[in-house]
JSON list of C-alpha atoms and ligand atoms in Angstrom, two decimals:
[
{"chain": "A", "resi": 1378, "resn": "MET", "atom": "CA", "xyz": [0.00, 0.00, 0.00]},
{"chain": "A", "resi": 1379, "resn": "SER", "atom": "CA", "xyz": [1.43, 3.38, -0.90]},
{"chain": "A", "resi": 1380, "resn": "LEU", "atom": "CA", "xyz": [1.98, 5.96, 1.82]},
{"chain": "A", "resi": 1381, "resn": "LYS", "atom": "CA", "xyz": [2.13, 9.71, 1.49]},
{"chain": "A", "resi": 1382, "resn": "SER", "atom": "CA", "xyz": [3.62, 12.27, 3.89]},
{"chain": "A", "resi": 1383, "resn": "LEU", "atom": "CA", "xyz": [2.68, 15.93, 3.66]},
{"chain": "A", "resi": 1384, "resn": "THR", "atom": "CA", "xyz": [4.05, 18.87, 5.66]},
{"chain": "A", "resi": 1385, "resn": "TYR", "atom": "CA", "xyz": [2.37, 22.27, 5.75]},
{"chain": "A", "resi": 1386, "resn": "THR", "atom": "CA", "xyz": [2.46, 25.50, 7.72]},
{"chain": "A", "resi": 1387, "resn": "SER", "atom": "CA", "xyz": [-0.43, 27.87, 8.36]},
{"chain": "A", "resi": 1388, "resn": "LEU", "atom": "CA", "xyz": [-1.34, 30.94, 10.38]},
{"chain": "A", "resi": 1389, "resn": "ALA", "atom": "CA", "xyz": [-3.72, 30.37, 13.29]},
{"chain": "A", "resi": 1390, "resn": "ARG", "atom": "CA", "xyz": [-6.79, 32.60, 13.52]},
{"chain": "A", "resi": 1391, "resn": "LEU", "atom": "CA", "xyz": [-5.83, 35.57, 15.70]},
{"chain": "A", "resi": 1392, "resn": "ASP", "atom": "CA", "xyz": [-8.46, 34.91, 18.36]},
{"chain": "A", "resi": 1393, "resn": "LEU", "atom": "CA", "xyz": [-7.86, 31.16, 18.58]},
{"chain": "A", "resi": 1394, "resn": "THR", "atom": "CA", "xyz": [-8.47, 30.03, 22.16]},
{"chain": "A", "resi": 1395, "resn": "ALA", "atom": "CA", "xyz": [-7.10, 27.14, 24.20]},
{"chain": "A", "resi": 1396, "resn": "GLU", "atom": "CA", "xyz": [-10.53, 25.49, 23.79]},
{"chain": "A", "resi": 1397, "resn": "ASP", "atom": "CA", "xyz": [-10.30, 25.84, 20.00]},
{"chain": "A", "resi": 1398, "resn": "LEU", "atom": "CA", "xyz": [-6.90, 24.19, 20.08]},
{"chain": "A", "resi": 1399, "resn": "GLU", "atom": "CA", "xyz": [-8.21, 21.37, 22.26]},
{"chain": "A", "resi": 1400, "resn": "ALA", "atom": "CA", "xyz": [-11.17, 20.87, 19.88]},
{"chain": "A", "resi": 1401, "resn": "ILE", "atom": "CA", "xyz": [-8.83, 20.75, 16.85]},
{"chain": "A", "resi": 1402, "resn": "HIS", "atom": "CA", "xyz": [-6.64, 18.19, 18.59]},
{"chain": "A", "resi": 1403, "resn": "ARG", "atom": "CA", "xyz": [-9.60, 16.05, 19.65]},
{"chain": "A", "resi": 1404, "resn": "THR", "atom": "CA", "xyz": [-11.15, 16.04, 16.15]},
{"chain": "A", "resi": 1405, "resn": "ALA", "atom": "CA", "xyz": [-7.78, 15.29, 14.58]},
{"chain": "A", "resi": 1406, "resn": "ARG", "atom": "CA", "xyz": [-7.12, 12.32, 16.87]},
{"chain": "A", "resi": 1407, "resn": "GLU", "atom": "CA", "xyz": [-10.60, 10.85, 16.41]},
{"chain": "A", "resi": 1408, "resn": "LEU", "atom": "CA", "xyz": [-10.88, 11.27, 12.63]},
{"chain": "A", "resi": 1409, "resn": "ASN", "atom": "CA", "xyz": [-7.28, 10.29, 11.93]},
{"chain": "A", "resi": 1410, "resn": "ALA", "atom": "CA", "xyz": [-7.71, 7.04, 13.85]},
{"chain": "A", "resi": 1411, "resn": "LEU", "atom": "CA", "xyz": [-10.64, 6.25, 11.53]},
{"chain": "A", "resi": 1412, "resn": "ASP", "atom": "CA", "xyz": [-8.85, 7.44, 8.38]},
{"chain": "A", "resi": 1413, "resn": "GLY", "atom": "CA", "xyz": [-5.54, 5.65, 9.07]},
{"chain": "A", "resi": 1414, "resn": "ILE", "atom": "CA", "xyz": [-3.70, 8.98, 9.34]},
{"chain": "A", "resi": 1415, "resn": "SER", "atom": "CA", "xyz": [-0.85, 9.64, 11.77]},
{"chain": "A", "resi": 1416, "resn": "GLY", "atom": "CA", "xyz": [1.35, 12.66, 12.41]},
{"chain": "A", "resi": 1417, "resn": "MET", "atom": "CA", "xyz": [2.20, 15.64, 14.52]},
{"chain": "A", "resi": 1418, "resn": "LEU", "atom": "CA", "xyz": [0.77, 19.11, 14.96]},
{"chain": "A", "resi": 1419, "resn": "LEU", "atom": "CA", "xyz": [3.08, 21.79, 16.27]},
{"chain": "A", "resi": 1420, "resn": "PHE", "atom": "CA", "xyz": [1.70, 25.11, 17.53]},
{"chain": "A", "resi": 1421, "resn": "ASN", "atom": "CA", "xyz": [3.87, 28.03, 18.60]},
{"chain": "A", "resi": 1422, "resn": "GLY", "atom": "CA", "xyz": [1.13, 30.47, 19.59]},
{"chain": "A", "resi": 1423, "resn": "THR", "atom": "CA", "xyz": [0.69, 31.99, 16.12]},
{"chain": "A", "resi": 1424, "resn": "HIS", "atom": "CA", "xyz": [1.44, 29.34, 13.51]},
{"chain": "A", "resi": 1425, "resn": "PHE", "atom": "CA", "xyz": [0.81, 25.67, 12.90]},
{"chain": "A", "resi": 1426, "resn": "LEU", "atom": "CA", "xyz": [3.22, 23.16, 11.45]},
{"chain": "A", "resi": 1427, "resn": "GLN", "atom": "CA", "xyz": [1.63, 19.81, 10.71]},
{"chain": "A", "resi": 1428, "resn": "ILE", "atom": "CA", "xyz": [2.94, 16.57, 9.25]},
{"chain": "A", "resi": 1429, "resn": "ILE", "atom": "CA", "xyz": [0.25, 14.13, 8.13]},
{"chain": "A", "resi": 1430, "resn": "GLU", "atom": "CA", "xyz": [0.92, 10.66, 6.75]},
{"chain": "A", "resi": 1431, "resn": "GLY", "atom": "CA", "xyz": [-1.38, 7.98, 5.39]},
{"chain": "A", "resi": 1432, "resn": "ALA", "atom": "CA", "xyz": [-2.96, 6.64, 2.19]},
{"chain": "A", "resi": 1433, "resn": "PRO", "atom": "CA", "xyz": [-2.67, 9.26, -0.60]},
{"chain": "A", "resi": 1434, "resn": "HIS", "atom": "CA", "xyz": [-6.44, 9.68, -1.06]},
{"chain": "A", "resi": 1435, "resn": "ALA", "atom": "CA", "xyz": [-6.95, 10.10, 2.72]},
{"chain": "A", "resi": 1436, "resn": "ILE", "atom": "CA", "xyz": [-4.22, 12.77, 2.85]},
{"chain": "A", "resi": 1437, "resn": "ASP", "atom": "CA", "xyz": [-5.64, 14.63, -0.16]},
{"chain": "A", "resi": 1438, "resn": "GLU", "atom": "CA", "xyz": [-9.14, 14.62, 1.36]},
{"chain": "A", "resi": 1439, "resn": "LEU", "atom": "CA", "xyz": [-7.81, 15.92, 4.68]},
{"chain": "A", "resi": 1440, "resn": "VAL", "atom": "CA", "xyz": [-5.93, 18.73, 2.93]},
{"chain": "A", "resi": 1441, "resn": "GLU", "atom": "CA", "xyz": [-9.20, 19.75, 1.22]},
{"chain": "A", "resi": 1442, "resn": "ARG", "atom": "CA", "xyz": [-10.91, 19.94, 4.64]},
{"chain": "A", "resi": 1443, "resn": "LEU", "atom": "CA", "xyz": [-7.96, 21.81, 6.16]},
{"chain": "A", "resi": 1444, "resn": "ARG", "atom": "CA", "xyz": [-8.07, 24.42, 3.37]},
{"chain": "A", "resi": 1445, "resn": "ARG", "atom": "CA", "xyz": [-11.72, 25.13, 4.19]},
{"chain": "A", "resi": 1446, "resn": "ASP", "atom": "CA", "xyz": [-11.15, 25.38, 7.97]},
{"chain": "A", "resi": 1447, "resn": "PRO", "atom": "CA", "xyz": [-11.54, 29.02, 9.16]},
{"chain": "A", "resi": 1448, "resn": "ARG", "atom": "CA", "xyz": [-9.48, 28.37, 12.31]},
{"chain": "A", "resi": 1449, "resn": "HIS", "atom": "CA", "xyz": [-6.34, 28.95, 10.26]},
{"chain": "A", "resi": 1450, "resn": "SER", "atom": "CA", "xyz": [-5.32, 30.55, 6.95]},
{"chain": "A", "resi": 1451, "resn": "GLY", "atom": "CA", "xyz": [-2.44, 30.78, 4.50]},
{"chain": "A", "resi": 1452, "resn": "LEU", "atom": "CA", "xyz": [-1.96, 27.02, 4.36]},
{"chain": "A", "resi": 1453, "resn": "GLU", "atom": "CA", "xyz": [1.29, 26.43, 2.51]},
{"chain": "A", "resi": 1454, "resn": "ILE", "atom": "CA", "xyz": [2.44, 22.95, 1.55]},
{"chain": "A", "resi": 1455, "resn": "ARG", "atom": "CA", "xyz": [6.15, 22.71, 2.36]},
{"chain": "A", "resi": 1456, "resn": "ASP", "atom": "CA", "xyz": [6.84, 19.09, 1.52]},
{"chain": "A", "resi": 1457, "resn": "GLU", "atom": "CA", "xyz": [4.88, 16.28, -0.09]},
{"chain": "A", "resi": 1458, "resn": "ARG", "atom": "CA", "xyz": [6.34, 12.85, -0.84]},
{"chain": "A", "resi": 1459, "resn": "GLU", "atom": "CA", "xyz": [5.74, 9.14, -1.03]},
{"chain": "A", "resi": 1460, "resn": "VAL", "atom": "CA", "xyz": [7.37, 7.37, 1.90]},
{"chain": "A", "resi": 1461, "resn": "GLU", "atom": "CA", "xyz": [8.32, 3.78, 2.69]},
{"chain": "A", "resi": 1462, "resn": "ARG", "atom": "CA", "xyz": [7.20, 3.87, 6.31]},
{"chain": "A", "resi": 1463, "resn": "ARG", "atom": "CA", "xyz": [5.50, 6.15, 8.81]},
{"chain": "A", "resi": 1464, "resn": "SER", "atom": "CA", "xyz": [7.57, 8.57, 10.90]},
{"chain": "A", "resi": 1465, "resn": "PHE", "atom": "CA", "xyz": [4.85, 8.79, 13.59]},
{"chain": "A", "resi": 1466, "resn": "PRO", "atom": "CA", "xyz": [3.27, 5.31, 13.70]},
{"chain": "A", "resi": 1467, "resn": "GLU", "atom": "CA", "xyz": [2.19, 5.71, 17.34]},
{"chain": "A", "resi": 1468, "resn": "TRP", "atom": "CA", "xyz": [0.58, 9.14, 16.97]},
{"chain": "A", "resi": 1469, "resn": "SER", "atom": "CA", "xyz": [-2.92, 9.55, 15.47]},
{"chain": "A", "resi": 1470, "resn": "MET", "atom": "CA", "xyz": [-2.08, 13.22, 16.03]},
{"chain": "A", "resi": 1471, "resn": "GLU", "atom": "CA", "xyz": [0.32, 14.46, 18.67]},
{"chain": "A", "resi": 1472, "resn": "LEU", "atom": "CA", "xyz": [0.08, 18.12, 19.66]},
{"chain": "A", "resi": 1473, "resn": "VAL", "atom": "CA", "xyz": [3.45, 19.71, 20.40]},
{"chain": "A", "resi": 1474, "resn": "HIS", "atom": "CA", "xyz": [3.01, 23.12, 21.97]},
{"chain": "A", "resi": 1475, "resn": "VAL", "atom": "CA", "xyz": [6.19, 25.18, 21.72]},
{"chain": "A", "resi": 1476, "resn": "SER", "atom": "CA", "xyz": [7.44, 28.64, 22.61]},
{"chain": "A", "resi": 1477, "resn": "ALA", "atom": "CA", "xyz": [7.29, 31.45, 20.05]},
{"chain": "A", "resi": 1478, "resn": "SER", "atom": "CA", "xyz": [11.06, 31.70, 20.40]},
{"chain": "A", "resi": 1479, "resn": "TYR", "atom": "CA", "xyz": [12.87, 29.27, 18.13]},
{"chain": "A", "resi": 1480, "resn": "PHE", "atom": "CA", "xyz": [15.71, 28.91, 20.62]},
{"chain": "A", "resi": 1481, "resn": "GLU", "atom": "CA", "xyz": [13.31, 27.52, 23.21]},
{"chain": "A", "resi": 1482, "resn": "ALA", "atom": "CA", "xyz": [11.09, 25.74, 20.67]},
{"chain": "A", "resi": 1483, "resn": "LYS", "atom": "CA", "xyz": [13.92, 23.64, 19.25]},
{"chain": "A", "resi": 1484, "resn": "ASP", "atom": "CA", "xyz": [14.66, 22.12, 22.68]},
{"chain": "A", "resi": 1485, "resn": "THR", "atom": "CA", "xyz": [10.98, 21.18, 23.15]},
{"chain": "A", "resi": 1486, "resn": "VAL", "atom": "CA", "xyz": [10.89, 19.70, 19.66]},
{"chain": "A", "resi": 1487, "resn": "ALA", "atom": "CA", "xyz": [14.05, 17.66, 20.26]},
{"chain": "A", "resi": 1488, "resn": "ASP", "atom": "CA", "xyz": [12.53, 16.44, 23.52]},
{"chain": "A", "resi": 1489, "resn": "LYS", "atom": "CA", "xyz": [9.11, 15.47, 22.13]},
{"chain": "A", "resi": 1490, "resn": "LEU", "atom": "CA", "xyz": [9.90, 13.85, 18.78]},
{"chain": "A", "resi": 1491, "resn": "PRO", "atom": "CA", "xyz": [10.10, 10.04, 18.64]},
{"chain": "A", "resi": 1492, "resn": "PRO", "atom": "CA", "xyz": [13.71, 8.97, 19.39]},
{"chain": "A", "resi": 1493, "resn": "ASP", "atom": "CA", "xyz": [13.89, 6.75, 16.28]},
{"chain": "A", "resi": 1494, "resn": "LEU", "atom": "CA", "xyz": [12.69, 9.50, 13.92]},
{"chain": "A", "resi": 1495, "resn": "LEU", "atom": "CA", "xyz": [14.73, 9.57, 10.70]},
{"chain": "A", "resi": 1496, "resn": "GLN", "atom": "CA", "xyz": [17.30, 12.37, 10.71]},
{"chain": "A", "resi": 1497, "resn": "PRO", "atom": "CA", "xyz": [15.96, 14.14, 7.56]},
{"chain": "A", "resi": 1498, "resn": "VAL", "atom": "CA", "xyz": [12.44, 14.29, 9.09]},
{"chain": "A", "resi": 1499, "resn": "HIS", "atom": "CA", "xyz": [13.85, 15.60, 12.37]},
{"chain": "A", "resi": 1500, "resn": "GLU", "atom": "CA", "xyz": [15.76, 18.27, 10.43]},
{"chain": "A", "resi": 1501, "resn": "ARG", "atom": "CA", "xyz": [12.65, 19.22, 8.44]},
{"chain": "A", "resi": 1502, "resn": "VAL", "atom": "CA", "xyz": [10.65, 19.71, 11.63]},
{"chain": "A", "resi": 1503, "resn": "LEU", "atom": "CA", "xyz": [13.39, 21.94, 13.08]},
{"chain": "A", "resi": 1504, "resn": "ARG", "atom": "CA", "xyz": [13.75, 23.91, 9.84]},
{"chain": "A", "resi": 1505, "resn": "MET", "atom": "CA", "xyz": [9.99, 24.48, 9.58]},
{"chain": "A", "resi": 1506, "resn": "THR", "atom": "CA", "xyz": [9.80, 25.38, 13.28]},
{"chain": "A", "resi": 1507, "resn": "GLU", "atom": "CA", "xyz": [12.41, 28.04, 12.61]},
{"chain": "A", "resi": 1508, "resn": "THR", "atom": "CA", "xyz": [10.42, 29.25, 9.60]},
{"chain": "A", "resi": 1509, "resn": "ILE", "atom": "CA", "xyz": [7.29, 29.81, 11.68]},
{"chain": "A", "resi": 1510, "resn": "SER", "atom": "CA", "xyz": [9.22, 31.37, 14.57]},
{"chain": "A", "resi": 1511, "resn": "GLY", "atom": "CA", "xyz": [9.64, 35.07, 15.03]},
{"chain": "A", "resi": 1512, "resn": "THR", "atom": "CA", "xyz": [13.31, 34.85, 14.08]},
{"chain": "A", "resi": 1513, "resn": "VAL", "atom": "CA", "xyz": [12.49, 34.37, 10.40]},
{"chain": "A", "resi": 1514, "resn": "SER", "atom": "CA", "xyz": [9.74, 36.31, 8.69]},
{"chain": "A", "resi": 1515, "resn": "PHE", "atom": "CA", "xyz": [7.86, 35.19, 5.62]},
{"chain": "B", "resi": 3065, "resn": "LIG", "atom": "C1", "xyz": [-4.39, 23.31, 12.39]},
{"chain": "B", "resi": 3065, "resn": "LIG", "atom": "C2", "xyz": [-5.47, 22.27, 12.17]},
{"chain": "B", "resi": 3065, "resn": "LIG", "atom": "C3", "xyz": [-5.11, 20.93, 12.12]},
{"chain": "B", "resi": 3065, "resn": "LIG", "atom": "C4", "xyz": [-6.08, 19.96, 11.91]},
{"chain": "B", "resi": 3065, "resn": "LIG", "atom": "N1", "xyz": [-5.71, 18.65, 11.82]},
{"chain": "B", "resi": 3065, "resn": "LIG", "atom": "C5", "xyz": [-6.63, 17.71, 11.50]},
{"chain": "B", "resi": 3065, "resn": "LIG", "atom": "C6", "xyz": [-6.25, 16.35, 11.33]},
{"chain": "B", "resi": 3065, "resn": "LIG", "atom": "O1", "xyz": [-5.10, 15.96, 11.50]},
{"chain": "B", "resi": 3065, "resn": "LIG", "atom": "N2", "xyz": [-7.24, 15.47, 11.00]},
{"chain": "B", "resi": 3065, "resn": "LIG", "atom": "C7", "xyz": [-8.53, 15.84, 10.82]},
{"chain": "B", "resi": 3065, "resn": "LIG", "atom": "O2", "xyz": [-9.35, 14.99, 10.50]},
{"chain": "B", "resi": 3065, "resn": "LIG", "atom": "N3", "xyz": [-8.92, 17.12, 10.98]},
{"chain": "B", "resi": 3065, "resn": "LIG", "atom": "C8", "xyz": [-7.99, 18.06, 11.33]},
{"chain": "B", "resi": 3065, "resn": "LIG", "atom": "N4", "xyz": [-8.39, 19.36, 11.49]},
{"chain": "B", "resi": 3065, "resn": "LIG", "atom": "C9", "xyz": [-9.82, 19.68, 11.37]},
{"chain": "B", "resi": 3065, "resn": "LIG", "atom": "C10", "xyz": [-10.25, 19.77, 9.92]},
{"chain": "B", "resi": 3065, "resn": "LIG", "atom": "O3", "xyz": [-9.90, 21.03, 9.39]},
{"chain": "B", "resi": 3065, "resn": "LIG", "atom": "C11", "xyz": [-11.78, 19.55, 9.80]},
{"chain": "B", "resi": 3065, "resn": "LIG", "atom": "O4", "xyz": [-12.47, 20.47, 10.59]},
{"chain": "B", "resi": 3065, "resn": "LIG", "atom": "C12", "xyz": [-12.17, 18.14, 10.23]},
{"chain": "B", "resi": 3065, "resn": "LIG", "atom": "O5", "xyz": [-11.40, 17.18, 9.54]},
{"chain": "B", "resi": 3065, "resn": "LIG", "atom": "C13", "xyz": [-13.66, 17.83, 9.98]},
{"chain": "B", "resi": 3065, "resn": "LIG", "atom": "O6", "xyz": [-13.98, 18.07, 8.65]},
{"chain": "B", "resi": 3065, "resn": "LIG", "atom": "P1", "xyz": [-15.29, 18.93, 8.29]},
{"chain": "B", "resi": 3065, "resn": "LIG", "atom": "O7", "xyz": [-15.15, 20.21, 9.08]},
{"chain": "B", "resi": 3065, "resn": "LIG", "atom": "O8", "xyz": [-15.21, 19.11, 6.82]},
{"chain": "B", "resi": 3065, "resn": "LIG", "atom": "O9", "xyz": [-16.42, 18.08, 8.76]},
{"chain": "B", "resi": 3065, "resn": "LIG", "atom": "C14", "xyz": [-7.44, 20.35, 11.73]},
{"chain": "B", "resi": 3065, "resn": "LIG", "atom": "C15", "xyz": [-7.78, 21.71, 11.78]},
{"chain": "B", "resi": 3065, "resn": "LIG", "atom": "C16", "xyz": [-6.81, 22.67, 12.00]},
{"chain": "B", "resi": 3065, "resn": "LIG", "atom": "C17", "xyz": [-7.19, 24.11, 12.06]}
]
């Protein structure tokens, strides 16, 4: 069965609350378990970085739903590829809440990511975390 991994960043709605974030996380975990999707969702207070992995049609359908979701905007696909195996097999969707400062965020990220994560994926997460941090504007 072919597997697809997709990484995107987006800007959270300005007035997003802790309850909104909890609702997003709950929906993601529940639906992903049904759809055979796994991944991680990183939030730094202003931006999201999400990696989703699963069957190509399930990923494409989720991206369609994400594009319509008013809780964030400016969804930009940063990486999309076919993969041999999942990077986050244990996570139907893990929420990683990090500081707005990249220097603090990178320690949290290093701490939270699965220890056996492939190095290129680990580097992509750090690079994208830096992109959405205040240190780099886009
Ligand atoms: C940042 C963010 C991440 C999300 N991640 C997921 C996800 O991993 N899986 C999922 O099914 N829905 C996720 N959602 C919710 C979807 O956008 C959508 O609301 C949900 O899939 C239900 O689809 P529907 O609103 O078309 O019924 C996320 C929403 C946001 C704002």
